[in-house]
Each structure stands twice: as structure tokens, then as C-alpha cells.
PDB file of C-alpha atoms in Angstrom:
ATOM      1  CA  MET A   1     100.057 122.515 100.445  1.00  0.00           C
ATOM      2  CA  GLN A   2     101.123 119.002 101.078  1.00  0.00           C
ATOM      3  CA  PHE A   3     100.768 116.349  98.003  1.00  0.00           C
ATOM      4  CA  ARG A   4     101.035 112.529  98.613  1.00  0.00           C
ATOM      5  CA  PRO A   5     101.687 110.509  95.049  1.00  0.00           C
ATOM      6  CA  LEU A   6      99.028 107.853  94.917  1.00  0.00           C
ATOM      7  CA  HIS A   7     100.041 103.697  94.266  1.00  0.00           C
ATOM      8  CA  ASP A   8     103.726 103.333  92.481  1.00  0.00           C
ATOM      9  CA  ARG A   9     104.331 107.040  91.814  1.00  0.00           C
ATOM     10  CA  VAL A  10     106.783 109.275  93.050  1.00  0.00           C
ATOM     11  CA  VAL A  11     107.260 113.033  92.849  1.00  0.00           C
ATOM     12  CA  VAL A  12     111.069 113.972  91.847  1.00  0.00           C
ATOM     13  CA  ARG A  13     113.026 117.542  91.699  1.00  0.00           C
ATOM     14  CA  ARG A  14     115.223 117.652  88.782  1.00  0.00           C
ATOM     15  CA  LEU A  15     118.773 118.634  89.995  1.00  0.00           C
ATOM     16  CA  GLU A  16     120.118 121.547  87.738  1.00  0.00           C
ATOM     17  CA  GLU A  17     122.907 120.921  85.972  1.00  0.00           C
ATOM     18  CA  GLY A  18     126.290 123.333  86.000  1.00  0.00           C
ATOM     19  CA  GLU A  19     126.106 126.263  83.286  1.00  0.00           C
ATOM     20  CA  LYS A  20     130.020 125.583  82.759  1.00  0.00           C
ATOM     21  CA  THR A  21     131.837 122.929  81.182  1.00  0.00           C
ATOM     22  CA  LYS A  22     134.585 121.401  82.600  1.00  0.00           C
ATOM     23  CA  GLY A  23     137.146 123.141  80.055  1.00  0.00           C
ATOM     24  CA  GLY A  24     135.180 126.249  81.449  1.00  0.00           C
ATOM     25  CA  ILE A  25     132.577 127.057  78.347  1.00  0.00           C
ATOM     26  CA  ILE A  26     129.600 128.651  79.381  1.00  0.00           C
ATOM     27  CA  ILE A  27     126.186 126.792  78.186  1.00  0.00           C
ATOM     28  CA  PRO A  28     123.787 129.114  77.180  1.00  0.00           C
ATOM     29  CA  GLU A  29     120.173 128.613  78.628  1.00  0.00           C
ATOM     30  CA  THR A  30     118.597 128.009  75.038  1.00  0.00           C
ATOM     31  CA  ALA A  31     121.131 125.183  74.773  1.00  0.00           C
ATOM     32  CA  LYS A  32     120.835 123.401  77.863  1.00  0.00           C
ATOM     33  CA  GLU A  33     119.023 120.061  78.293  1.00  0.00           C
ATOM     34  CA  LYS A  34     116.955 119.284  81.139  1.00  0.00           C
ATOM     35  CA  PRO A  35     118.732 117.164  83.750  1.00  0.00           C
ATOM     36  CA  GLN A  36     117.985 113.556  83.895  1.00  0.00           C
ATOM     37  CA  GLU A  37     119.037 113.315  87.042  1.00  0.00           C
ATOM     38  CA  GLY A  38     116.917 113.999  90.177  1.00  0.00           C
ATOM     39  CA  GLU A  39     115.696 113.984  93.982  1.00  0.00           C
ATOM     40  CA  VAL A  40     112.954 111.877  95.450  1.00  0.00           C
ATOM     41  CA  VAL A  41     110.460 114.410  97.156  1.00  0.00           C
ATOM     42  CA  ALA A  42     107.923 111.756  98.091  1.00  0.00           C
ATOM     43  CA  VAL A  43     106.761 108.570  97.350  1.00  0.00           C
ATOM     44  CA  GLY A  44     103.533 106.741  97.018  1.00  0.00           C
ATOM     45  CA  PRO A  45     102.622 103.602  99.268  1.00  0.00           C
ATOM     46  CA  GLY A  46     103.361 101.028  96.471  1.00  0.00           C
ATOM     47  CA  ALA A  47     101.529  99.176  93.768  1.00  0.00           C
ATOM     48  CA  ARG A  48      99.081  96.514  94.507  1.00  0.00           C
ATOM     49  CA  ASP A  49     100.067  92.892  93.021  1.00  0.00           C
ATOM     50  CA  GLU A  50      97.853  90.069  92.044  1.00  0.00           C
ATOM     51  CA  LYS A  51      96.867  89.068  95.324  1.00  0.00           C
ATOM     52  CA  GLY A  52      95.676  92.337  96.298  1.00  0.00           C
ATOM     53  CA  GLN A  53      99.042  93.396  98.593  1.00  0.00           C
ATOM     54  CA  VAL A  54     100.877  96.462  98.780  1.00  0.00           C
ATOM     55  CA  GLN A  55     104.281  96.332  97.056  1.00  0.00           C
ATOM     56  CA  PRO A  56     106.833  98.876  98.735  1.00  0.00           C
ATOM     57  CA  LEU A  57     108.688 101.118  96.762  1.00  0.00           C
ATOM     58  CA  GLU A  58     112.455 100.843  96.556  1.00  0.00           C
ATOM     59  CA  VAL A  59     113.152 104.681  96.159  1.00  0.00           C
ATOM     60  CA  LYS A  60     112.575 106.898  99.342  1.00  0.00           C
ATOM     61  CA  ALA A  61     112.043 110.482  99.431  1.00  0.00           C
ATOM     62  CA  GLY A  62     115.947 111.815  99.398  1.00  0.00           C
ATOM     63  CA  ASP A  63     117.223 109.390  97.291  1.00  0.00           C
ATOM     64  CA  ARG A  64     119.242 110.566  94.019  1.00  0.00           C
ATOM     65  CA  ILE A  65     118.129 109.213  90.749  1.00  0.00           C
ATOM     66  CA  LEU A  66     118.712 108.750  87.376  1.00  0.00           C
ATOM     67  CA  PHE A  67     115.382 108.891  84.625  1.00  0.00           C
ATOM     68  CA  GLY A  68     114.777 108.568  81.367  1.00  0.00           C
ATOM     69  CA  LYS A  69     114.354 111.989  78.838  1.00  0.00           C
ATOM     70  CA  TRP A  70     111.011 111.765  78.551  1.00  0.00           C
ATOM     71  CA  SER A  71     109.997 110.043  81.595  1.00  0.00           C
ATOM     72  CA  GLY A  72     107.368 112.041  83.856  1.00  0.00           C
ATOM     73  CA  THR A  73     104.580 114.517  84.254  1.00  0.00           C
ATOM     74  CA  GLU A  74     105.442 117.926  84.684  1.00  0.00           C
ATOM     75  CA  VAL A  75     103.899 119.650  87.018  1.00  0.00           C
ATOM     76  CA  LYS A  76     103.974 122.787  89.518  1.00  0.00           C
ATOM     77  CA  ILE A  77     103.326 122.361  92.878  1.00  0.00           C
ATOM     78  CA  ASP A  78     103.385 125.778  95.489  1.00  0.00           C
ATOM     79  CA  GLY A  79     105.155 127.622  92.529  1.00  0.00           C
ATOM     80  CA  GLU A  80     108.105 124.451  92.435  1.00  0.00           C
ATOM     81  CA  ASP A  81     108.278 122.663  89.185  1.00  0.00           C
ATOM     82  CA  LEU A  82     108.608 118.772  89.772  1.00  0.00           C
ATOM     83  CA  LEU A  83     107.628 115.726  88.106  1.00  0.00           C
ATOM     84  CA  ILE A  84     105.625 112.937  88.724  1.00  0.00           C
ATOM     85  CA  MET A  85     106.689 109.806  87.206  1.00  0.00           C
ATOM     86  CA  LYS A  86     105.975 105.657  88.200  1.00  0.00           C
ATOM     87  CA  GLU A  87     108.928 103.971  90.079  1.00  0.00           C
ATOM     88  CA  SER A  88     109.430 101.996  86.911  1.00  0.00           C
ATOM     89  CA  ASP A  89     110.353 105.035  84.921  1.00  0.00           C
ATOM     90  CA  ILE A  90     113.256 104.820  87.515  1.00  0.00           C
ATOM     91  CA  LEU A  91     116.590 103.947  85.532  1.00  0.00           C
ATOM     92  CA  GLY A  92     118.272 103.804  89.071  1.00  0.00           C
ATOM     93  CA  ILE A  93     119.484 105.081  92.768  1.00  0.00           C
ATOM     94  CA  LEU A  94     122.806 107.435  92.761  1.00  0.00           C
ATOM     95  CA  GLU A  95     124.758 106.029  95.960  1.00  0.00           C
ATOM     96  CA  GLY A  96     127.520 107.853  97.236  1.00  0.00           C
ATOM     97  CA  THR A  97     127.458 110.965  95.113  1.00  0.00           C
ATOM     98  CA  SER A  98     127.812 113.485  97.946  1.00  0.00           C
ATOM     99  CA  SER A  99     131.115 112.067  99.150  1.00  0.00           C
ATOM    100  CA  ALA A 100     132.203 111.761  95.316  1.00  0.00           C
ATOM    101  CA  LYS A 101     131.944 115.272  94.428  1.00  0.00           C
ATOM    102  CA  GLN A 102     133.383 116.448  97.817  1.00  0.00           C
ATOM    103  CA  ALA A 103     136.589 114.323  96.486  1.00  0.00           C
ATOM    104  CA  ALA A 104     136.521 115.533  93.258  1.00  0.00           C
TER     105      ALA A 104
END
């Protein structure tokens, strides 16, 4: 099934946090918080301004983002847990994270 969000909505896949802390302590499943980092899966065409023109979104599919703890609505699409949120719920785009993690 294909899913296309409408207006200024974005579909996000949460990125899972590690099971251990940097000190090597294993975190049990019940103590984990839901991650506030995700990957954009799909974006809508954009919101309309007062003149009726579509304003495109700044995020695009594949972007890694940060969002608020209570942002979005959880949905299950094709058996995968995803979030649908407005672009205004996104706090920022993480740039250059893949090369930074490889260097560490």
C-alpha cells in the first residue's frame, strides 16, 4: 500500500535508540523513552497561504529530523509503526549525522 500525506503533513519513522549507554549499562525495554529522532518517509505537497498558493515543505523524504516528545499521531501502515505530524511539529533537520557517527 502507498500512503501519501496531505497538505503540510509528514510521515516519520522513529529511529531506535541503542540498548546500552556509553558506559555499557544495558537499558531494559520498560525504562526506554520513545526516541525523538526520526527519518522522513513521505511528505505532503505543502500548505496553502492566504493567496491560495501552495508553499512547499522544507523537509523531504530521507531527512533525519528531531521532533517534540508528544508530536504527531501514531499509526500502523503495512505493519510498521509510523508517526504523522505537521511540519510545524518538526524542531529541526539533522545534517551530516551519518559521517559524524562513522568518525566516532
